[in-house]
Coordinates of C-alpha atoms in Angstrom, one line a residue:
Chain N
G1 CA -77.9 84.1 59.2
A2 CA -77.8 82.9 55.6
G3 CA -81.5 82.8 55.1
V4 CA -84.9 83.4 56.8
S5 CA -85.5 80.9 59.6
Q6 CA -88.7 80.0 61.3
T7 CA -89.4 78.0 64.5
P8 CA -91.0 75.7 65.2
S9 CA -91.2 73.9 61.9
N10 CA -94.3 72.1 63.1
K11 CA -96.8 73.0 65.9
V12 CA -99.7 70.9 67.0
T13 CA -102.1 72.5 69.5
E14 CA -105.6 72.1 70.9
K15 CA -108.5 74.4 70.1
G16 CA -108.5 77.4 72.4
K17 CA -104.8 77.4 73.2
Y18 CA -102.3 80.2 72.6
V19 CA -99.4 79.8 70.2
E20 CA -96.4 81.8 69.2
L21 CA -94.5 81.5 65.9
R22 CA -91.1 82.9 65.5
C23 CA -89.3 84.4 62.4
D24 CA -85.7 85.3 62.2
P25 CA -85.1 87.4 59.0
I26 CA -82.0 87.8 56.9
S27 CA -79.5 89.9 58.8
G28 CA -79.9 93.6 57.8
H29 CA -83.3 93.2 56.2
T30 CA -85.6 96.0 57.4
A31 CA -88.8 94.7 56.0
L32 CA -90.5 91.6 57.3
Y33 CA -93.8 89.9 56.1
W34 CA -96.1 87.2 57.5
Y35 CA -98.2 85.2 55.2
R36 CA -100.6 82.2 55.7
Q37 CA -100.9 79.4 53.2
S38 CA -103.7 76.9 53.1
L39 CA -103.4 73.6 51.3
G40 CA -103.5 74.0 47.5
Q41 CA -103.5 77.8 47.6
G42 CA -101.0 80.6 47.3
P43 CA -99.9 82.5 50.4
E44 CA -102.2 85.2 51.8
F45 CA -100.7 88.4 53.3
L46 CA -101.1 88.9 57.0
I47 CA -98.9 91.8 58.2
Y48 CA -95.8 93.8 57.1
F49 CA -93.2 95.4 59.3
Q50 CA -90.8 98.1 58.3
G51 CA -88.3 98.2 61.2
T52 CA -90.1 97.8 64.5
G53 CA -93.5 99.1 63.4
A54 CA -96.3 97.3 61.6
A55 CA -96.7 99.3 58.4
D56 CA -99.7 97.3 57.2
D57 CA -101.7 94.8 59.3
S58 CA -104.7 94.8 57.0
G59 CA -104.4 91.0 56.3
L60 CA -104.8 89.9 59.9
P61 CA -108.1 88.0 60.0
N62 CA -109.3 89.1 63.4
D63 CA -108.1 90.4 66.8
R64 CA -106.9 86.9 67.8
F65 CA -103.9 87.5 65.6
F66 CA -101.1 89.8 66.7
A67 CA -97.5 90.2 65.7
V68 CA -94.5 92.1 67.1
R69 CA -91.0 92.9 66.1
P70 CA -89.7 94.8 69.1
E71 CA -86.0 95.3 68.0
G72 CA -86.5 95.4 64.3
S73 CA -85.2 91.9 63.7
V74 CA -86.9 88.8 65.0
S75 CA -90.7 88.8 64.8
T76 CA -93.3 86.7 66.7
L77 CA -96.7 86.0 65.3
K78 CA -99.1 85.3 68.2
I79 CA -102.5 83.6 67.9
Q80 CA -104.9 83.5 70.8
R81 CA -107.8 81.1 71.4
T82 CA -106.8 79.1 68.4
E83 CA -109.5 77.6 66.1
R84 CA -109.4 74.6 63.8
G85 CA -109.6 77.1 60.9
D86 CA -106.3 78.6 61.9
S87 CA -104.5 75.4 60.7
A88 CA -102.2 76.4 57.8
V89 CA -98.6 76.9 57.0
Y90 CA -97.4 80.3 58.3
L91 CA -94.7 81.8 56.1
C92 CA -92.3 84.6 56.9
A93 CA -90.4 86.7 54.4
S94 CA -87.9 89.5 54.6
S95 CA -86.5 92.1 52.1
S96 CA -83.9 94.7 52.2
T97 CA -86.2 97.6 51.3
G98 CA -89.9 97.9 50.9
G99 CA -90.0 94.8 48.8
G100 CA -88.7 96.4 45.6
G101 CA -85.7 94.0 45.7
G102 CA -88.0 90.9 46.1
Q103 CA -88.8 88.9 49.1
F104 CA -87.0 85.9 50.6
F105 CA -89.0 83.3 52.3
G106 CA -88.4 81.0 55.3
P107 CA -89.5 77.3 55.3
G108 CA -92.7 78.0 57.2
T109 CA -94.3 76.8 60.3
R110 CA -97.0 74.2 59.9
L111 CA -99.7 74.8 62.5
T112 CA -102.3 72.2 63.2
V113 CA -105.2 73.0 65.6
L114 CA -106.9 69.8 66.8
Chain Q
K1 CA -108.6 94.7 44.7
Q2 CA -105.7 92.9 43.0
E3 CA -106.5 89.3 41.9
V4 CA -103.9 86.9 40.5
T5 CA -104.8 83.8 38.5
Q6 CA -102.5 81.1 37.1
I7 CA -103.2 78.7 34.2
P8 CA -103.0 75.8 34.1
A9 CA -103.6 74.6 37.6
A10 CA -101.6 71.5 36.9
L11 CA -99.4 70.3 34.1
S12 CA -97.6 67.1 33.4
V13 CA -95.0 66.9 30.6
P14 CA -92.3 64.4 29.5
E15 CA -88.7 65.3 30.2
G16 CA -87.1 67.5 27.7
E17 CA -90.1 69.5 26.7
N18 CA -90.2 73.3 26.7
L19 CA -93.2 74.7 28.6
V20 CA -94.9 77.9 29.5
L21 CA -96.7 78.8 32.7
N22 CA -99.2 81.7 32.7
C23 CA -100.0 84.3 35.3
S24 CA -102.6 87.0 35.0
F25 CA -103.4 90.0 37.3
T26 CA -106.3 92.4 37.3
D27 CA -104.7 95.6 38.3
S28 CA -101.8 96.7 36.0
A29 CA -100.5 99.3 38.5
I30 CA -97.9 96.9 40.0
Y31 CA -94.4 97.7 41.3
N32 CA -92.9 94.3 40.5
L33 CA -93.7 90.6 39.8
Q34 CA -91.8 87.7 41.3
W35 CA -91.9 84.0 40.3
F36 CA -91.4 81.4 43.0
R37 CA -90.9 77.7 43.2
Q38 CA -92.3 75.6 46.1
D39 CA -91.5 72.0 46.7
P40 CA -93.9 69.9 48.7
G41 CA -93.8 70.8 52.4
K42 CA -91.2 73.5 51.8
G43 CA -91.0 77.3 51.7
L44 CA -90.8 79.4 48.6
T45 CA -87.6 79.8 46.5
S46 CA -87.3 82.9 44.5
L47 CA -86.7 82.3 40.8
L48 CA -87.0 85.6 39.0
L49 CA -88.0 89.1 39.9
I50 CA -89.2 91.5 37.2
Q51 CA -89.5 95.2 38.0
S52 CA -92.5 97.0 36.4
S53 CA -90.2 98.9 34.0
Q54 CA -88.7 95.6 32.7
R55 CA -90.1 93.3 30.1
E56 CA -88.2 90.1 30.9
Q57 CA -85.7 88.4 33.1
T58 CA -83.6 85.3 32.4
S59 CA -81.9 82.8 34.7
G60 CA -80.4 79.7 33.2
R61 CA -83.2 77.7 31.6
L62 CA -85.9 80.0 32.9
N63 CA -87.2 83.1 31.2
A64 CA -90.0 85.3 32.6
S65 CA -91.8 88.0 30.6
L66 CA -94.0 90.8 31.8
D67 CA -96.7 92.6 29.9
K68 CA -97.9 95.1 32.5
S69 CA -100.5 96.8 30.3
S70 CA -102.3 93.5 29.6
G71 CA -101.8 92.2 33.1
R72 CA -99.9 89.1 32.1
S73 CA -96.6 87.3 32.8
T74 CA -95.3 84.0 31.5
L75 CA -92.6 81.7 32.9
Y76 CA -90.8 79.8 30.1
I77 CA -88.9 76.6 31.2
A78 CA -86.6 75.2 28.5
A79 CA -85.6 71.5 28.3
S80 CA -87.6 70.5 31.4
Q81 CA -86.1 68.0 33.8
P82 CA -87.7 65.8 36.5
G83 CA -86.0 68.1 39.1
D84 CA -88.2 70.9 37.9
S85 CA -91.3 69.2 39.3
A86 CA -92.8 71.6 41.9
T87 CA -95.5 74.2 42.3
Y88 CA -94.8 77.5 40.6
L89 CA -96.3 80.6 42.1
C90 CA -96.4 84.1 40.7
A91 CA -96.8 87.2 43.0
V92 CA -97.4 90.8 42.2
S93 CA -96.7 93.7 44.6
R94 CA -99.8 95.1 46.1
D95 CA -99.0 98.7 45.4
N96 CA -96.5 101.1 44.0
Y97 CA -94.3 100.8 47.1
G98 CA -93.4 97.2 46.3
Q99 CA -94.9 95.9 49.5
N100 CA -97.0 92.9 50.3
F101 CA -97.3 90.5 47.4
V102 CA -100.6 89.1 46.2
F103 CA -100.1 85.5 45.1
G104 CA -101.7 83.4 42.5
P105 CA -102.8 79.8 43.4
G106 CA -99.9 78.2 41.6
T107 CA -99.3 75.7 38.8
R108 CA -98.3 72.2 39.9
L109 CA -95.8 70.9 37.4
S110 CA -94.8 67.3 37.0
V111 CA -91.9 66.4 34.6
L112 CA -91.9 62.7 33.9
P113 CA -88.6 60.9 33.2

C-alpha cells in the first residue's frame, strides 16, 4: 500500500483480556518497528523485526507482550492478560533498510484497558 | 543509555514568526536523527532526516541542523502558519546500525492567527 496501515484504530478491552494489534508495512520494507506512546510523551521502542525475525525485542516490557511477523510483511503485536497500564497508542513503523533511510509511521492503534 | 530532551515543552507564537525548536541527546554516537510532526490523535509524519555525516537538511520552510559532537539538533521553522500547529518530535537512532529510534518528549507548538 501507499503507507503503513494499522488495525484496529481503536480497541477497548477489559482488564485480563487478550488483544491483537495488526500492522501492515509499506510494501517492500524489510524492517518493521513497534512503539508505544503514552499521553504527552514520545514513543518508546518495543520491538524491531528485520524480515521474519525479531532482531531486537529489548523494549518489550514483560512476557505478556509478544509480536510476530511470520511472512516478513504483516506483523501482529499480541498482549495477554491486559492491564490498565497497557493503555496507550501503539505505533508501527517500517523502513527499507535497517532504519538508515528513516522510518515511516502508521496512524497507530489506541488501546484502552478498562 | 541514550536520552533525548526537547526544549521548550510548549511554545505559542503569532503567525508569521520564525522559530527554533531544540533537541538534545546524551550519546553522540548516533547514526541519524529524524524530526517528526504529530497532529492530535494521529501518527507521526516525517519532516526531515539527517544522517550523522550531515550538518543540515532543508525542506520548504523547514531547516534542521545537527551538531553531533555537542549532542544537539535544531528545527527552524520560517514564517510560521496556523497549520504548523502540532507536536514536533525528534528521534535519534539507538546505535550505529540506524535501528530503533529513541524519541524526545516533543514540543507542542501553537501558531496563533
